[in-house]
Amino acid sequence: MRKLFNSLITFGFLAFACSTYAGQLALVIDDFGYRPTEEHKVIALPNTISIAVLPDAPHSRSMATLAHQAGHEVLIHLPMAPMSKQPLEVNTLTPEMSLSQVQSIIEHAIRQVPYAVGLNNHMGSRMTSSLPAMQKVMSVLNHHQLYFLDSVTIGNTQAVNAARGTSVNVLKRNVFLDDTQNEADIRYQFQRAIKLAQRNGSAIAIGHPHPTTVKVLQQLLPTLPADIKLVKLSQLLNHSAATTATHSSPKPILTAHCPRTRPLRPLKPAKGAMMIYTSVRDSQFINNIKALF
């Protein structure tokens, strides 16, 4: 009986430790509103996947509603001007627009995409690299309690800088799953996102409702490692590795009073978990319970 009790204690604690130290992976599928057949397949996937809907696509309202009803988090996938010359979506934001124009387009998008809790950029390398332009975007989002997911379509994006002084939280994409439609490439990018989540504690991957992407997600999501937890995007808003607290106070500078002769070695989560487990296992409380068996 005592061996059984010890086994149950060990199993329960290890399960708790695994959930405590799980890396958080958030998946976002962009460009909803044009491909209902594939989009229905995405909606059938775990509802922790977030859905980003193009405001003026033919099926934007219906797909946003269906995604919300299935429990998915909905974002506005707002078109923004790229550096390259190419056909643009209706109501694409450009750096030259006034604040009132930006406000009008964003508020139109909010009406077109019901249930949206956040917004991310569709293309947008020219728009997001302009600090004055993104300050206009953040000013509008600040009044609508929407967070911003930076798709990071250019290296010098100004989204984080533009959000300073507002209450807008900014998340940043880590991995694009499907820059190509090659199945092996998508699998590689998915595994890369997992490794980033394991290493950093969290990662955000963006994909699109292409048949190959949907197929890979259908196959790989059920095989996620035990130390990876699929989460909704908003669950990362308070995660220090994934979010920028644009309106928080500076951290105080701490002074060390006890100099060390050698640096501390980082404690690996697994080792730390075992130390806690050993402490609990050998505690007087647990010994008292054992005595009852």
PDB file of C-alpha atoms in Angstrom:
ATOM      1  CA  MET A   1       0.000   0.000   0.000  1.00  0.00           C
ATOM      2  CA  ARG A   2       2.831   2.356   0.878  1.00  0.00           C
ATOM      3  CA  LYS A   3       4.527   1.701  -2.475  1.00  0.00           C
ATOM      4  CA  LEU A   4       1.266   2.474  -4.247  1.00  0.00           C
ATOM      5  CA  PHE A   5       0.905   5.712  -2.302  1.00  0.00           C
ATOM      6  CA  ASN A   6       4.471   6.745  -3.132  1.00  0.00           C
ATOM      7  CA  SER A   7       3.871   5.976  -6.797  1.00  0.00           C
ATOM      8  CA  LEU A   8       0.723   8.096  -6.860  1.00  0.00           C
ATOM      9  CA  ILE A   9       2.521  10.986  -5.173  1.00  0.00           C
ATOM     10  CA  THR A  10       5.397  10.742  -7.658  1.00  0.00           C
ATOM     11  CA  PHE A  11       3.113  10.527 -10.689  1.00  0.00           C
ATOM     12  CA  GLY A  12       0.991  13.465  -9.573  1.00  0.00           C
ATOM     13  CA  PHE A  13       3.952  15.661  -8.858  1.00  0.00           C
ATOM     14  CA  LEU A  14       5.708  14.860 -12.112  1.00  0.00           C
ATOM     15  CA  ALA A  15       2.505  15.644 -14.032  1.00  0.00           C
ATOM     16  CA  PHE A  16       2.328  18.953 -12.179  1.00  0.00           C
ATOM     17  CA  ALA A  17       5.995  19.669 -12.924  1.00  0.00           C
ATOM     18  CA  CYS A  18       5.542  18.946 -16.632  1.00  0.00           C
ATOM     19  CA  SER A  19       2.579  21.329 -16.889  1.00  0.00           C
ATOM     20  CA  THR A  20       4.434  23.987 -14.876  1.00  0.00           C
ATOM     21  CA  TYR A  21       7.486  23.949 -17.116  1.00  0.00           C
ATOM     22  CA  ALA A  22       5.703  23.392 -20.451  1.00  0.00           C
ATOM     23  CA  GLY A  23       6.743  25.660 -23.286  1.00  0.00           C
ATOM     24  CA  GLN A  24       3.793  27.632 -24.658  1.00  0.00           C
ATOM     25  CA  LEU A  25       3.172  27.525 -28.409  1.00  0.00           C
ATOM     26  CA  ALA A  26       0.642  29.866 -30.041  1.00  0.00           C
ATOM     27  CA  LEU A  27      -0.466  29.271 -33.629  1.00  0.00           C
ATOM     28  CA  VAL A  28      -2.173  31.903 -35.789  1.00  0.00           C
ATOM     29  CA  ILE A  29      -3.730  31.192 -39.168  1.00  0.00           C
ATOM     30  CA  ASP A  30      -3.898  34.338 -41.313  1.00  0.00           C
ATOM     31  CA  ASP A  31      -5.825  35.332 -44.442  1.00  0.00           C
ATOM     32  CA  PHE A  32      -9.234  33.959 -43.401  1.00  0.00           C
ATOM     33  CA  GLY A  33     -12.150  34.997 -45.586  1.00  0.00           C
ATOM     34  CA  TYR A  34     -11.193  33.693 -49.031  1.00  0.00           C
ATOM     35  CA  ARG A  35     -10.978  29.875 -48.733  1.00  0.00           C
ATOM     36  CA  PRO A  36     -14.030  28.555 -46.845  1.00  0.00           C
ATOM     37  CA  THR A  37     -13.267  24.897 -47.602  1.00  0.00           C
ATOM     38  CA  GLU A  38      -9.797  24.964 -46.052  1.00  0.00           C
ATOM     39  CA  GLU A  39     -10.844  27.440 -43.369  1.00  0.00           C
ATOM     40  CA  HIS A  40     -13.517  25.054 -42.106  1.00  0.00           C
ATOM     41  CA  LYS A  41     -10.761  22.448 -41.696  1.00  0.00           C
ATOM     42  CA  VAL A  42      -8.715  24.916 -39.646  1.00  0.00           C
ATOM     43  CA  ILE A  43     -11.714  25.676 -37.447  1.00  0.00           C
ATOM     44  CA  ALA A  44     -12.033  21.928 -36.820  1.00  0.00           C
ATOM     45  CA  LEU A  45      -8.492  21.906 -35.359  1.00  0.00           C
ATOM     46  CA  PRO A  46      -7.941  22.633 -31.625  1.00  0.00           C
ATOM     47  CA  ASN A  47      -9.633  25.893 -30.687  1.00  0.00           C
ATOM     48  CA  THR A  48      -6.439  27.172 -29.082  1.00  0.00           C
ATOM     49  CA  ILE A  49      -5.418  28.151 -32.630  1.00  0.00           C
ATOM     50  CA  SER A  50      -6.097  31.830 -33.297  1.00  0.00           C
ATOM     51  CA  ILE A  51      -7.797  32.962 -36.503  1.00  0.00           C
ATOM     52  CA  ALA A  52      -6.862  36.215 -38.302  1.00  0.00           C
ATOM     53  CA  VAL A  53      -9.544  37.471 -40.696  1.00  0.00           C
ATOM     54  CA  LEU A  54      -9.121  39.907 -43.600  1.00  0.00           C
ATOM     55  CA  PRO A  55     -11.805  42.588 -43.057  1.00  0.00           C
ATOM     56  CA  ASP A  56     -12.974  42.961 -46.650  1.00  0.00           C
ATOM     57  CA  ALA A  57     -12.735  39.359 -47.830  1.00  0.00           C
ATOM     58  CA  PRO A  58     -15.954  37.806 -49.206  1.00  0.00           C
ATOM     59  CA  HIS A  59     -16.467  35.512 -46.188  1.00  0.00           C
ATOM     60  CA  SER A  60     -14.903  37.615 -43.431  1.00  0.00           C
ATOM     61  CA  ARG A  61     -17.964  38.034 -41.186  1.00  0.00           C
ATOM     62  CA  SER A  62     -19.203  34.464 -41.515  1.00  0.00           C
ATOM     63  CA  MET A  63     -15.788  32.884 -40.903  1.00  0.00           C
ATOM     64  CA  ALA A  64     -15.071  35.154 -37.932  1.00  0.00           C
ATOM     65  CA  THR A  65     -18.430  34.177 -36.444  1.00  0.00           C
ATOM     66  CA  LEU A  66     -17.881  30.453 -37.032  1.00  0.00           C
ATOM     67  CA  ALA A  67     -14.386  30.608 -35.569  1.00  0.00           C
ATOM     68  CA  HIS A  68     -15.666  32.402 -32.463  1.00  0.00           C
ATOM     69  CA  GLN A  69     -18.513  29.925 -32.021  1.00  0.00           C
ATOM     70  CA  ALA A  70     -15.983  27.077 -32.132  1.00  0.00           C
ATOM     71  CA  GLY A  71     -13.973  28.743 -29.364  1.00  0.00           C
ATOM     72  CA  HIS A  72     -11.136  30.208 -31.422  1.00  0.00           C
ATOM     73  CA  GLU A  73      -9.661  33.599 -30.681  1.00  0.00           C
ATOM     74  CA  VAL A  74     -10.328  36.026 -33.550  1.00  0.00           C
ATOM     75  CA  LEU A  75      -7.987  38.739 -34.817  1.00  0.00           C
ATOM     76  CA  ILE A  76      -8.337  41.388 -37.498  1.00  0.00           C
ATOM     77  CA  HIS A  77      -5.777  40.718 -40.221  1.00  0.00           C
ATOM     78  CA  LEU A  78      -5.406  44.326 -41.320  1.00  0.00           C
ATOM     79  CA  PRO A  79      -3.806  45.053 -44.712  1.00  0.00           C
ATOM     80  CA  MET A  80      -0.842  47.415 -44.487  1.00  0.00           C
ATOM     81  CA  ALA A  81       1.372  48.817 -47.231  1.00  0.00           C
ATOM     82  CA  PRO A  82       4.418  46.723 -48.211  1.00  0.00           C
ATOM     83  CA  MET A  83       7.719  47.943 -49.621  1.00  0.00           C
ATOM     84  CA  SER A  84       7.186  46.036 -52.867  1.00  0.00           C
ATOM     85  CA  LYS A  85       4.833  47.101 -55.612  1.00  0.00           C
ATOM     86  CA  GLN A  86       1.922  44.655 -55.767  1.00  0.00           C
ATOM     87  CA  PRO A  87      -1.882  44.620 -55.813  1.00  0.00           C
ATOM     88  CA  LEU A  88      -3.270  45.734 -52.463  1.00  0.00           C
ATOM     89  CA  GLU A  89      -6.358  44.739 -50.512  1.00  0.00           C
ATOM     90  CA  VAL A  90      -9.201  47.201 -50.144  1.00  0.00           C
ATOM     91  CA  ASN A  91      -8.621  49.641 -47.270  1.00  0.00           C
ATOM     92  CA  THR A  92      -4.882  49.038 -46.970  1.00  0.00           C
ATOM     93  CA  LEU A  93      -3.209  51.355 -44.453  1.00  0.00           C
ATOM     94  CA  THR A  94      -0.369  53.511 -45.808  1.00  0.00           C
ATOM     95  CA  PRO A  95       2.096  55.746 -43.926  1.00  0.00           C
ATOM     96  CA  GLU A  96       0.773  58.841 -45.697  1.00  0.00           C
ATOM     97  CA  MET A  97      -2.712  58.517 -44.179  1.00  0.00           C
ATOM     98  CA  SER A  98      -3.935  60.927 -41.537  1.00  0.00           C
ATOM     99  CA  LEU A  99      -4.980  59.811 -38.070  1.00  0.00           C
ATOM    100  CA  SER A 100      -8.647  60.173 -39.033  1.00  0.00           C
ATOM    101  CA  GLN A 101      -8.145  57.961 -42.099  1.00  0.00           C
ATOM    102  CA  VAL A 102      -6.371  55.309 -40.040  1.00  0.00           C
ATOM    103  CA  GLN A 103      -9.137  55.471 -37.448  1.00  0.00           C
ATOM    104  CA  SER A 104     -11.843  55.124 -40.101  1.00  0.00           C
ATOM    105  CA  ILE A 105     -10.224  52.028 -41.656  1.00  0.00           C
ATOM    106  CA  ILE A 106      -9.598  50.303 -38.322  1.00  0.00           C
ATOM    107  CA  GLU A 107     -13.111  50.975 -37.068  1.00  0.00           C
ATOM    108  CA  HIS A 108     -14.515  49.658 -40.361  1.00  0.00           C
ATOM    109  CA  ALA A 109     -12.405  46.523 -39.856  1.00  0.00           C
ATOM    110  CA  ILE A 110     -13.757  46.088 -36.324  1.00  0.00           C
ATOM    111  CA  ARG A 111     -17.305  46.137 -37.699  1.00  0.00           C
ATOM    112  CA  GLN A 112     -16.388  43.650 -40.439  1.00  0.00           C
ATOM    113  CA  VAL A 113     -14.667  41.152 -38.116  1.00  0.00           C
ATOM    114  CA  PRO A 114     -16.941  40.475 -35.136  1.00  0.00           C
ATOM    115  CA  TYR A 115     -15.511  39.135 -31.884  1.00  0.00           C
ATOM    116  CA  ALA A 116     -11.964  40.329 -32.636  1.00  0.00           C
ATOM    117  CA  VAL A 117      -9.740  40.741 -29.565  1.00  0.00           C
ATOM    118  CA  GLY A 118      -6.537  41.651 -31.394  1.00  0.00           C
ATOM    119  CA  LEU A 119      -5.117  42.844 -34.684  1.00  0.00           C
ATOM    120  CA  ASN A 120      -2.128  41.824 -36.794  1.00  0.00           C
ATOM    121  CA  ASN A 121      -0.672  43.170 -40.016  1.00  0.00           C
ATOM    122  CA  HIS A 122      -1.191  41.663 -43.464  1.00  0.00           C
ATOM    123  CA  MET A 123       2.045  42.424 -45.354  1.00  0.00           C
ATOM    124  CA  GLY A 124       2.948  45.911 -44.067  1.00  0.00           C
ATOM    125  CA  SER A 125       6.744  46.219 -44.326  1.00  0.00           C
ATOM    126  CA  ARG A 126       6.488  49.904 -45.350  1.00  0.00           C
ATOM    127  CA  MET A 127       3.770  50.712 -42.817  1.00  0.00           C
ATOM    128  CA  THR A 128       5.258  48.936 -39.804  1.00  0.00           C
ATOM    129  CA  SER A 129       8.739  50.397 -40.403  1.00  0.00           C
ATOM    130  CA  SER A 130       7.333  53.934 -40.034  1.00  0.00           C
ATOM    131  CA  LEU A 131       7.181  55.108 -36.423  1.00  0.00           C
ATOM    132  CA  PRO A 132       4.727  58.007 -37.060  1.00  0.00           C
ATOM    133  CA  ALA A 133       2.428  55.693 -39.027  1.00  0.00           C
ATOM    134  CA  MET A 134       2.401  52.998 -36.350  1.00  0.00           C
ATOM    135  CA  GLN A 135       1.841  55.593 -33.624  1.00  0.00           C
ATOM    136  CA  LYS A 136      -1.437  56.430 -35.368  1.00  0.00           C
ATOM    137  CA  VAL A 137      -2.375  52.728 -35.389  1.00  0.00           C
ATOM    138  CA  MET A 138      -1.568  52.318 -31.697  1.00  0.00           C
ATOM    139  CA  SER A 139      -3.483  55.474 -30.828  1.00  0.00           C
ATOM    140  CA  VAL A 140      -6.630  53.969 -32.378  1.00  0.00           C
ATOM    141  CA  LEU A 141      -6.097  50.493 -30.873  1.00  0.00           C
ATOM    142  CA  ASN A 142      -5.656  52.135 -27.485  1.00  0.00           C
ATOM    143  CA  HIS A 143      -9.327  53.187 -27.577  1.00  0.00           C
ATOM    144  CA  HIS A 144     -10.612  49.758 -28.571  1.00  0.00           C
ATOM    145  CA  GLN A 145      -8.719  47.509 -26.127  1.00  0.00           C
ATOM    146  CA  LEU A 146      -7.163  45.427 -28.901  1.00  0.00           C
ATOM    147  CA  TYR A 147      -3.690  43.948 -28.630  1.00  0.00           C
ATOM    148  CA  PHE A 148      -1.313  44.005 -31.607  1.00  0.00           C
ATOM    149  CA  LEU A 149       0.476  40.978 -33.039  1.00  0.00           C
ATOM    150  CA  ASP A 150       3.427  42.142 -35.101  1.00  0.00           C
ATOM    151  CA  SER A 151       3.778  39.759 -38.031  1.00  0.00           C
ATOM    152  CA  VAL A 152       7.373  41.044 -38.350  1.00  0.00           C
ATOM    153  CA  THR A 153       7.450  41.401 -42.125  1.00  0.00           C
ATOM    154  CA  ILE A 154      10.497  43.686 -41.835  1.00  0.00           C
ATOM    155  CA  GLY A 155      13.406  43.724 -39.421  1.00  0.00           C
ATOM    156  CA  ASN A 156      13.150  47.356 -38.307  1.00  0.00           C
ATOM    157  CA  THR A 157       9.485  47.215 -37.364  1.00  0.00           C
ATOM    158  CA  GLN A 158       8.421  50.099 -35.117  1.00  0.00           C
ATOM    159  CA  ALA A 159       5.400  48.447 -33.495  1.00  0.00           C
ATOM    160  CA  VAL A 160       6.926  48.153 -30.038  1.00  0.00           C
ATOM    161  CA  ASN A 161       8.265  51.713 -30.058  1.00  0.00           C
ATOM    162  CA  ALA A 162       4.941  53.060 -31.318  1.00  0.00           C
ATOM    163  CA  ALA A 163       3.008  51.374 -28.501  1.00  0.00           C
ATOM    164  CA  ARG A 164       5.001  53.101 -25.768  1.00  0.00           C
ATOM    165  CA  GLY A 165       2.823  55.433 -23.764  1.00  0.00           C
ATOM    166  CA  THR A 166      -0.345  53.497 -24.633  1.00  0.00           C
ATOM    167  CA  SER A 167      -2.072  50.514 -23.044  1.00  0.00           C
ATOM    168  CA  VAL A 168      -1.618  48.417 -26.204  1.00  0.00           C
ATOM    169  CA  ASN A 169       0.207  45.131 -25.654  1.00  0.00           C
ATOM    170  CA  VAL A 170       2.453  43.993 -28.501  1.00  0.00           C
ATOM    171  CA  LEU A 171       3.280  40.384 -29.341  1.00  0.00           C
ATOM    172  CA  LYS A 172       5.807  39.403 -32.018  1.00  0.00           C
ATOM    173  CA  ARG A 173       5.776  36.532 -34.488  1.00  0.00           C
ATOM    174  CA  ASN A 174       8.707  34.115 -34.218  1.00  0.00           C
ATOM    175  CA  VAL A 175       8.144  31.694 -37.112  1.00  0.00           C
ATOM    176  CA  PHE A 176       6.366  31.680 -40.471  1.00  0.00           C
ATOM    177  CA  LEU A 177       5.215  28.119 -41.104  1.00  0.00           C
ATOM    178  CA  ASP A 178       4.561  28.223 -44.813  1.00  0.00           C
ATOM    179  CA  ASP A 179       6.688  30.648 -46.795  1.00  0.00           C
ATOM    180  CA  THR A 180       6.750  27.735 -49.237  1.00  0.00           C
ATOM    181  CA  GLN A 181       4.076  25.145 -49.957  1.00  0.00           C
ATOM    182  CA  ASN A 182       6.563  22.308 -49.575  1.00  0.00           C
ATOM    183  CA  GLU A 183       5.379  19.876 -46.914  1.00  0.00           C
ATOM    184  CA  ALA A 184       8.891  19.156 -45.652  1.00  0.00           C
ATOM    185  CA  ASP A 185       9.576  22.890 -45.242  1.00  0.00           C
ATOM    186  CA  ILE A 186       6.379  23.391 -43.237  1.00  0.00           C
ATOM    187  CA  ARG A 187       7.252  20.450 -40.998  1.00  0.00           C
ATOM    188  CA  TYR A 188      10.713  21.911 -40.444  1.00  0.00           C
ATOM    189  CA  GLN A 189       9.279  25.310 -39.496  1.00  0.00           C
ATOM    190  CA  PHE A 190       6.771  23.689 -37.134  1.00  0.00           C
ATOM    191  CA  GLN A 191       9.579  21.827 -35.347  1.00  0.00           C
ATOM    192  CA  ARG A 192      11.571  25.057 -35.227  1.00  0.00           C
ATOM    193  CA  ALA A 193       8.656  26.757 -33.448  1.00  0.00           C
ATOM    194  CA  ILE A 194       8.539  23.904 -30.933  1.00  0.00           C
ATOM    195  CA  LYS A 195      12.264  24.219 -30.219  1.00  0.00           C
ATOM    196  CA  LEU A 196      11.924  27.960 -29.709  1.00  0.00           C
ATOM    197  CA  ALA A 197       9.061  27.406 -27.246  1.00  0.00           C
ATOM    198  CA  GLN A 198      11.118  24.820 -25.374  1.00  0.00           C
ATOM    199  CA  ARG A 199      14.150  27.103 -25.234  1.00  0.00           C
ATOM    200  CA  ASN A 200      12.471  30.461 -24.546  1.00  0.00           C
ATOM    201  CA  GLY A 201       9.284  29.393 -22.769  1.00  0.00           C
ATOM    202  CA  SER A 202       7.000  30.523 -25.588  1.00  0.00           C
ATOM    203  CA  ALA A 203       6.825  30.980 -29.352  1.00  0.00           C
ATOM    204  CA  ILE A 204       4.348  32.337 -31.891  1.00  0.00           C
ATOM    205  CA  ALA A 205       4.008  30.766 -35.343  1.00  0.00           C
ATOM    206  CA  ILE A 206       1.925  32.126 -38.221  1.00  0.00           C
ATOM    207  CA  GLY A 207       0.550  30.049 -41.086  1.00  0.00           C
ATOM    208  CA  HIS A 208      -2.115  30.277 -43.766  1.00  0.00           C
ATOM    209  CA  PRO A 209      -5.118  28.142 -44.771  1.00  0.00           C
ATOM    210  CA  HIS A 210      -3.276  26.378 -47.603  1.00  0.00           C
ATOM    211  CA  PRO A 211      -4.105  22.683 -48.123  1.00  0.00           C
ATOM    212  CA  THR A 212      -0.521  21.623 -47.356  1.00  0.00           C
ATOM    213  CA  THR A 213      -0.379  23.685 -44.160  1.00  0.00           C
ATOM    214  CA  VAL A 214      -3.698  22.269 -42.967  1.00  0.00           C
ATOM    215  CA  LYS A 215      -2.505  18.727 -43.716  1.00  0.00           C
ATOM    216  CA  VAL A 216       0.716  19.204 -41.734  1.00  0.00           C
ATOM    217  CA  LEU A 217      -1.147  20.683 -38.753  1.00  0.00           C
ATOM    218  CA  GLN A 218      -3.656  17.819 -38.781  1.00  0.00           C
ATOM    219  CA  GLN A 219      -0.768  15.366 -38.614  1.00  0.00           C
ATOM    220  CA  LEU A 220       1.581  17.114 -36.174  1.00  0.00           C
ATOM    221  CA  LEU A 221      -0.693  18.738 -33.604  1.00  0.00           C
ATOM    222  CA  PRO A 222      -1.696  15.389 -32.028  1.00  0.00           C
ATOM    223  CA  THR A 223       2.018  14.545 -31.621  1.00  0.00           C
ATOM    224  CA  LEU A 224       3.138  17.630 -29.704  1.00  0.00           C
ATOM    225  CA  PRO A 225       5.848  16.852 -27.119  1.00  0.00           C
ATOM    226  CA  ALA A 226       4.740  16.528 -23.508  1.00  0.00           C
ATOM    227  CA  ASP A 227       6.630  19.694 -22.582  1.00  0.00           C
ATOM    228  CA  ILE A 228       4.778  21.839 -25.145  1.00  0.00           C
ATOM    229  CA  LYS A 229       1.371  23.361 -24.462  1.00  0.00           C
ATOM    230  CA  LEU A 230      -0.718  24.819 -27.292  1.00  0.00           C
ATOM    231  CA  VAL A 231      -2.201  28.109 -26.050  1.00  0.00           C
ATOM    232  CA  LYS A 232      -4.364  30.933 -27.308  1.00  0.00           C
ATOM    233  CA  LEU A 233      -2.445  33.998 -28.367  1.00  0.00           C
ATOM    234  CA  SER A 234      -3.845  36.203 -25.595  1.00  0.00           C
ATOM    235  CA  GLN A 235      -2.477  33.765 -23.005  1.00  0.00           C
ATOM    236  CA  LEU A 236       0.982  35.084 -23.908  1.00  0.00           C
ATOM    237  CA  LEU A 237       0.088  38.684 -23.119  1.00  0.00           C
ATOM    238  CA  ASN A 238       1.479  38.362 -19.595  1.00  0.00           C
ATOM    239  CA  HIS A 239       4.363  36.100 -20.590  1.00  0.00           C
ATOM    240  CA  SER A 240       7.616  37.996 -20.224  1.00  0.00           C
ATOM    241  CA  ALA A 241       9.273  36.171 -23.135  1.00  0.00           C
ATOM    242  CA  ALA A 242       6.583  37.035 -25.653  1.00  0.00           C
ATOM    243  CA  THR A 243       5.057  40.380 -24.763  1.00  0.00           C
ATOM    244  CA  THR A 244       6.275  43.931 -24.438  1.00  0.00           C
ATOM    245  CA  ALA A 245       4.754  45.725 -21.452  1.00  0.00           C
ATOM    246  CA  THR A 246       4.718  49.125 -23.088  1.00  0.00           C
ATOM    247  CA  HIS A 247       3.272  50.967 -20.130  1.00  0.00           C
ATOM    248  CA  SER A 248       5.012  49.312 -17.185  1.00  0.00           C
ATOM    249  CA  SER A 249       7.411  51.074 -14.826  1.00  0.00           C
ATOM    250  CA  PRO A 250      11.154  50.485 -15.179  1.00  0.00           C
ATOM    251  CA  LYS A 251      12.522  47.624 -13.123  1.00  0.00           C
ATOM    252  CA  PRO A 252      14.491  48.727 -10.045  1.00  0.00           C
ATOM    253  CA  ILE A 253      18.256  48.236 -10.050  1.00  0.00           C
ATOM    254  CA  LEU A 254      19.227  45.746  -7.358  1.00  0.00           C
ATOM    255  CA  THR A 255      22.584  46.023  -5.589  1.00  0.00           C
ATOM    256  CA  ALA A 256      24.415  42.874  -4.514  1.00  0.00           C
ATOM    257  CA  HIS A 257      25.722  42.986  -0.935  1.00  0.00           C
ATOM    258  CA  CYS A 258      27.433  39.570  -0.927  1.00  0.00           C
ATOM    259  CA  PRO A 259      30.064  39.294  -3.662  1.00  0.00           C
ATOM    260  CA  ARG A 260      30.510  35.845  -5.215  1.00  0.00           C
ATOM    261  CA  THR A 261      33.790  34.264  -6.171  1.00  0.00           C
ATOM    262  CA  ARG A 262      32.156  32.388  -9.073  1.00  0.00           C
ATOM    263  CA  PRO A 263      28.921  32.920 -11.021  1.00  0.00           C
ATOM    264  CA  LEU A 264      25.828  30.945 -10.189  1.00  0.00           C
ATOM    265  CA  ARG A 265      25.054  28.127 -12.607  1.00  0.00           C
ATOM    266  CA  PRO A 266      21.531  28.270 -14.017  1.00  0.00           C
ATOM    267  CA  LEU A 267      19.171  25.715 -12.488  1.00  0.00           C
ATOM    268  CA  LYS A 268      17.494  23.561 -15.118  1.00  0.00           C
ATOM    269  CA  PRO A 269      13.714  23.260 -14.675  1.00  0.00           C
ATOM    270  CA  ALA A 270      13.842  19.461 -14.419  1.00  0.00           C
ATOM    271  CA  LYS A 271      16.448  19.598 -11.662  1.00  0.00           C
ATOM    272  CA  GLY A 272      14.513  22.273  -9.837  1.00  0.00           C
ATOM    273  CA  ALA A 273      11.355  20.195 -10.062  1.00  0.00           C
ATOM    274  CA  MET A 274      13.109  17.202  -8.537  1.00  0.00           C
ATOM    275  CA  MET A 275      14.426  19.352  -5.672  1.00  0.00           C
ATOM    276  CA  ILE A 276      10.898  20.503  -4.906  1.00  0.00           C
ATOM    277  CA  TYR A 277       9.599  16.954  -5.203  1.00  0.00           C
ATOM    278  CA  THR A 278      12.248  15.643  -2.798  1.00  0.00           C
ATOM    279  CA  SER A 279      11.430  18.386  -0.298  1.00  0.00           C
ATOM    280  CA  VAL A 280       7.705  17.586  -0.449  1.00  0.00           C
ATOM    281  CA  ARG A 281       8.292  13.824  -0.317  1.00  0.00           C
ATOM    282  CA  ASP A 282      10.412  14.080   2.839  1.00  0.00           C
ATOM    283  CA  SER A 283       8.212  16.619   4.623  1.00  0.00           C
ATOM    284  CA  GLN A 284       6.597  15.832   7.959  1.00  0.00           C
ATOM    285  CA  PHE A 285       3.133  16.299   6.432  1.00  0.00           C
ATOM    286  CA  ILE A 286       3.733  13.549   3.869  1.00  0.00           C
ATOM    287  CA  ASN A 287       5.299  11.300   6.525  1.00  0.00           C
ATOM    288  CA  ASN A 288       2.186  11.711   8.669  1.00  0.00           C
ATOM    289  CA  ILE A 289      -0.008  10.678   5.733  1.00  0.00           C
ATOM    290  CA  LYS A 290       2.210   7.670   5.017  1.00  0.00           C
ATOM    291  CA  ALA A 291       1.802   6.553   8.615  1.00  0.00           C
ATOM    292  CA  LEU A 292      -1.905   6.116   8.015  1.00  0.00           C
ATOM    293  CA  PHE A 293      -1.272   3.356   5.405  1.00  0.00           C
TER     294      PHE A 293
END
